[in-house]
Tab-separated table of C-alpha atoms in Angstrom:
chain	number	residue	atom	x	y	z
A	13	MET	CA	-30.919	54.164	-17.333
A	14	PRO	CA	-33.291	51.301	-16.452
A	15	SER	CA	-36.475	52.171	-14.697
A	16	ARG	CA	-37.074	51.137	-11.152
A	17	LEU	CA	-39.835	48.741	-12.292
A	18	SER	CA	-37.540	46.882	-14.733
A	19	LEU	CA	-34.923	46.490	-11.979
A	20	LEU	CA	-37.546	45.055	-9.615
A	21	ILE	CA	-38.647	42.531	-12.236
A	22	SER	CA	-35.124	41.456	-13.295
A	23	VAL	CA	-33.771	40.898	-9.752
A	24	PRO	CA	-36.160	37.993	-8.977
A	25	ILE	CA	-35.389	36.412	-12.361
A	26	VAL	CA	-31.629	36.603	-11.770
A	27	ALA	CA	-32.109	35.234	-8.253
A	28	ARG	CA	-34.113	32.280	-9.585
A	29	VAL	CA	-31.512	31.526	-12.270
A	30	LEU	CA	-28.698	31.632	-9.703
A	31	ALA	CA	-30.670	29.450	-7.281
A	32	THR	CA	-31.319	26.894	-10.027
A	33	MET	CA	-27.637	26.834	-10.991
A	34	ALA	CA	-26.558	26.431	-7.360
A	35	GLY	CA	-29.067	23.621	-6.820
A	36	THR	CA	-27.845	21.780	-9.900
A	37	LEU	CA	-24.250	22.120	-8.735
A	38	LEU	CA	-25.099	20.822	-5.259
A	39	LEU	CA	-26.886	17.809	-6.726
A	40	THR	CA	-23.978	16.829	-8.997
A	41	LEU	CA	-21.088	17.333	-6.562
A	42	PRO	CA	-22.014	14.577	-4.066
A	43	GLY	CA	-22.348	12.037	-6.888
A	44	ALA	CA	-18.971	12.950	-8.324
A	45	ALA	CA	-17.349	12.828	-4.886
A	46	GLN	CA	-18.958	9.482	-4.121
A	47	GLU	CA	-17.826	8.045	-7.473
A	48	THR	CA	-14.242	9.127	-6.778
A	49	ALA	CA	-14.367	7.815	-3.211
A	50	THR	CA	-15.432	4.330	-4.293
A	51	ARG	CA	-12.634	3.863	-6.834
A	52	SER	CA	-10.243	1.325	-5.371
A	53	ILE	CA	-8.182	-1.791	-5.807
A	54	LYS	CA	-9.429	-4.506	-3.481
A	55	LEU	CA	-6.737	-7.009	-2.569
A	56	GLU	CA	-7.589	-10.000	-0.406
A	57	LEU	CA	-5.043	-12.406	1.047
A	58	ASN	CA	-7.120	-15.491	0.366
A	59	ALA	CA	-5.001	-18.528	1.217
A	60	LEU	CA	-1.611	-19.861	2.204
A	61	GLN	CA	-1.042	-23.447	1.053
A	62	LYS	CA	1.935	-25.731	1.441
A	63	SER	CA	3.470	-26.667	-1.904
A	64	ASP	CA	6.412	-28.705	-3.176
A	65	LYS	CA	8.414	-25.483	-3.470
A	66	GLY	CA	7.503	-24.041	-0.066
A	67	CYS	CA	4.371	-21.952	0.368
A	68	ARG	CA	1.839	-20.900	-2.245
A	69	ILE	CA	0.097	-17.615	-1.472
A	70	ALA	CA	-3.200	-16.797	-3.200
A	71	PHE	CA	-4.719	-13.346	-3.610
A	72	VAL	CA	-8.102	-12.246	-4.939
A	73	VAL	CA	-7.784	-8.828	-6.563
A	74	GLU	CA	-10.558	-6.610	-7.930
A	75	ASN	CA	-9.902	-3.487	-9.972
A	76	ALA	CA	-12.660	-0.968	-9.191
A	77	MET	CA	-10.629	2.046	-10.352
A	78	GLY	CA	-12.823	2.821	-13.344
A	79	LYS	CA	-9.868	2.205	-15.701
A	80	ASP	CA	-7.716	-0.714	-16.792
A	81	ILE	CA	-4.418	-1.134	-14.987
A	82	ALA	CA	-1.772	-2.293	-17.456
A	83	LYS	CA	0.689	-3.377	-14.754
A	84	ALA	CA	0.553	-3.584	-10.972
A	85	ALA	CA	3.289	-4.973	-8.743
A	86	TYR	CA	3.634	-4.784	-4.979
A	87	GLU	CA	6.610	-5.040	-2.661
A	88	ILE	CA	5.561	-7.424	0.099
A	89	ALA	CA	7.191	-8.023	3.486
A	90	LEU	CA	6.658	-11.387	5.158
A	91	PHE	CA	6.853	-11.502	8.948
A	92	THR	CA	7.285	-14.529	11.180
A	93	ARG	CA	4.741	-15.312	13.894
A	94	GLU	CA	7.189	-13.641	16.304
A	95	GLY	CA	6.997	-10.394	14.305
A	96	LEU	CA	10.425	-10.574	12.668
A	97	VAL	CA	10.838	-9.658	8.998
A	98	ASP	CA	11.525	-12.896	7.127
A	99	ARG	CA	11.857	-11.532	3.592
A	100	LEU	CA	10.971	-8.779	1.129
A	101	LEU	CA	9.791	-9.661	-2.352
A	102	VAL	CA	7.992	-8.107	-5.309
A	103	LEU	CA	4.819	-9.790	-6.542
A	104	ASP	CA	3.804	-8.941	-10.116
A	105	PHE	CA	0.011	-8.874	-10.392
A	106	GLN	CA	0.348	-8.122	-14.129
A	107	ASP	CA	-2.633	-6.446	-15.811
A	108	LEU	CA	-5.858	-5.775	-13.914
A	109	PRO	CA	-8.789	-5.058	-16.248
A	110	ASN	CA	-11.408	-2.614	-14.974
A	111	GLU	CA	-14.331	-4.133	-13.026
A	112	LYS	CA	-12.697	-7.566	-13.159
A	113	THR	CA	-11.821	-9.878	-10.292
A	114	LYS	CA	-8.779	-12.121	-10.678
A	115	VAL	CA	-6.991	-14.737	-8.606
A	116	ARG	CA	-3.204	-14.479	-8.534
A	117	ARG	CA	-1.018	-17.174	-6.964
A	118	PHE	CA	2.658	-16.981	-6.120
A	119	ASP	CA	5.050	-19.708	-4.994
A	120	LEU	CA	7.331	-18.614	-2.177
A	121	ALA	CA	10.396	-20.856	-2.380
A	122	GLU	CA	11.483	-22.428	0.899
A	123	ALA	CA	8.839	-20.554	2.895
A	124	ASP	CA	6.899	-22.321	5.641
A	125	CYS	CA	3.235	-21.280	5.502
A	126	ASP	CA	2.788	-22.103	9.189
A	127	GLU	CA	5.501	-19.615	10.152
A	128	ILE	CA	4.011	-16.624	8.280
A	129	GLY	CA	2.275	-14.383	10.807
A	130	ARG	CA	1.856	-11.182	8.847
A	131	VAL	CA	2.001	-9.977	5.248
A	132	LEU	CA	2.653	-6.259	4.780
A	133	ILE	CA	2.197	-4.361	1.527
A	134	ASN	CA	5.298	-2.209	1.748
A	135	ASP	CA	4.791	-0.269	-1.492
A	136	ALA	CA	3.577	-0.430	-5.081
A	137	SER	CA	6.660	-1.025	-7.206
A	138	ALA	CA	4.686	-0.702	-10.470
A	139	CYS	CA	1.401	1.039	-11.256
A	140	GLU	CA	0.763	1.758	-14.925
A	141	GLY	CA	-2.173	2.435	-17.210
A	142	ASP	CA	-3.954	5.205	-19.111
A	143	GLY	CA	-5.337	7.657	-16.556
A	144	ILE	CA	-3.714	5.766	-13.667
A	145	GLU	CA	-1.421	7.767	-11.394
A	146	PRO	CA	1.701	6.054	-9.974
A	147	GLY	CA	0.393	6.441	-6.409
A	148	ASP	CA	-3.075	5.018	-7.144
A	149	CYS	CA	-2.074	1.381	-6.664
A	150	ILE	CA	-1.027	1.978	-3.049
A	151	GLY	CA	-3.170	5.010	-2.195
A	152	ARG	CA	-6.456	3.424	-3.271
A	153	LEU	CA	-5.614	-0.086	-2.105
A	154	GLU	CA	-8.034	-1.813	0.283
A	155	ALA	CA	-6.394	-4.867	1.844
A	156	THR	CA	-8.275	-7.653	3.631
A	157	SER	CA	-7.454	-11.156	4.811
A	158	ARG	CA	-9.713	-14.178	4.705
A	159	GLY	CA	-7.570	-16.212	7.113
A	160	SER	CA	-5.750	-15.731	10.388
A	161	VAL	CA	-2.652	-14.074	8.881
A	162	THR	CA	-2.649	-10.293	9.328
A	163	PHE	CA	-2.584	-8.479	5.986
A	164	GLY	CA	-2.469	-4.761	5.244
A	165	LYS	CA	-0.431	-1.741	4.283
């Protein structure tokens, strides 16, 4: 049986070890949470331009997920200025390398740029890559618009 003196000495040591471990844990958790919180796909509706085919829509997309995305595609709904759904289409953004910003342009046949009032990201129809979950491409998407057309999910 340990003496009372040895118990008195070991309790402060154990308390200090536990306090140090708890402090280390508290210091690392906020950094890990912050790192996870900042992982996103930033998608900007950059421009709508008239083209020979109809309307060319340009997006600026940045993969800040921490991993390469092998394939990303989004189902998009186009609304008229009156708020009516004009069409649904799938835009294939292809591969999105980690920490890379890309411009992707799509020609919308027979669409009038002046009549597009809103672009809605309806869903992610493809989201693939090592360590990428199927829901990441929509769940971590941050949508912004540079122009007057409303854009979001």
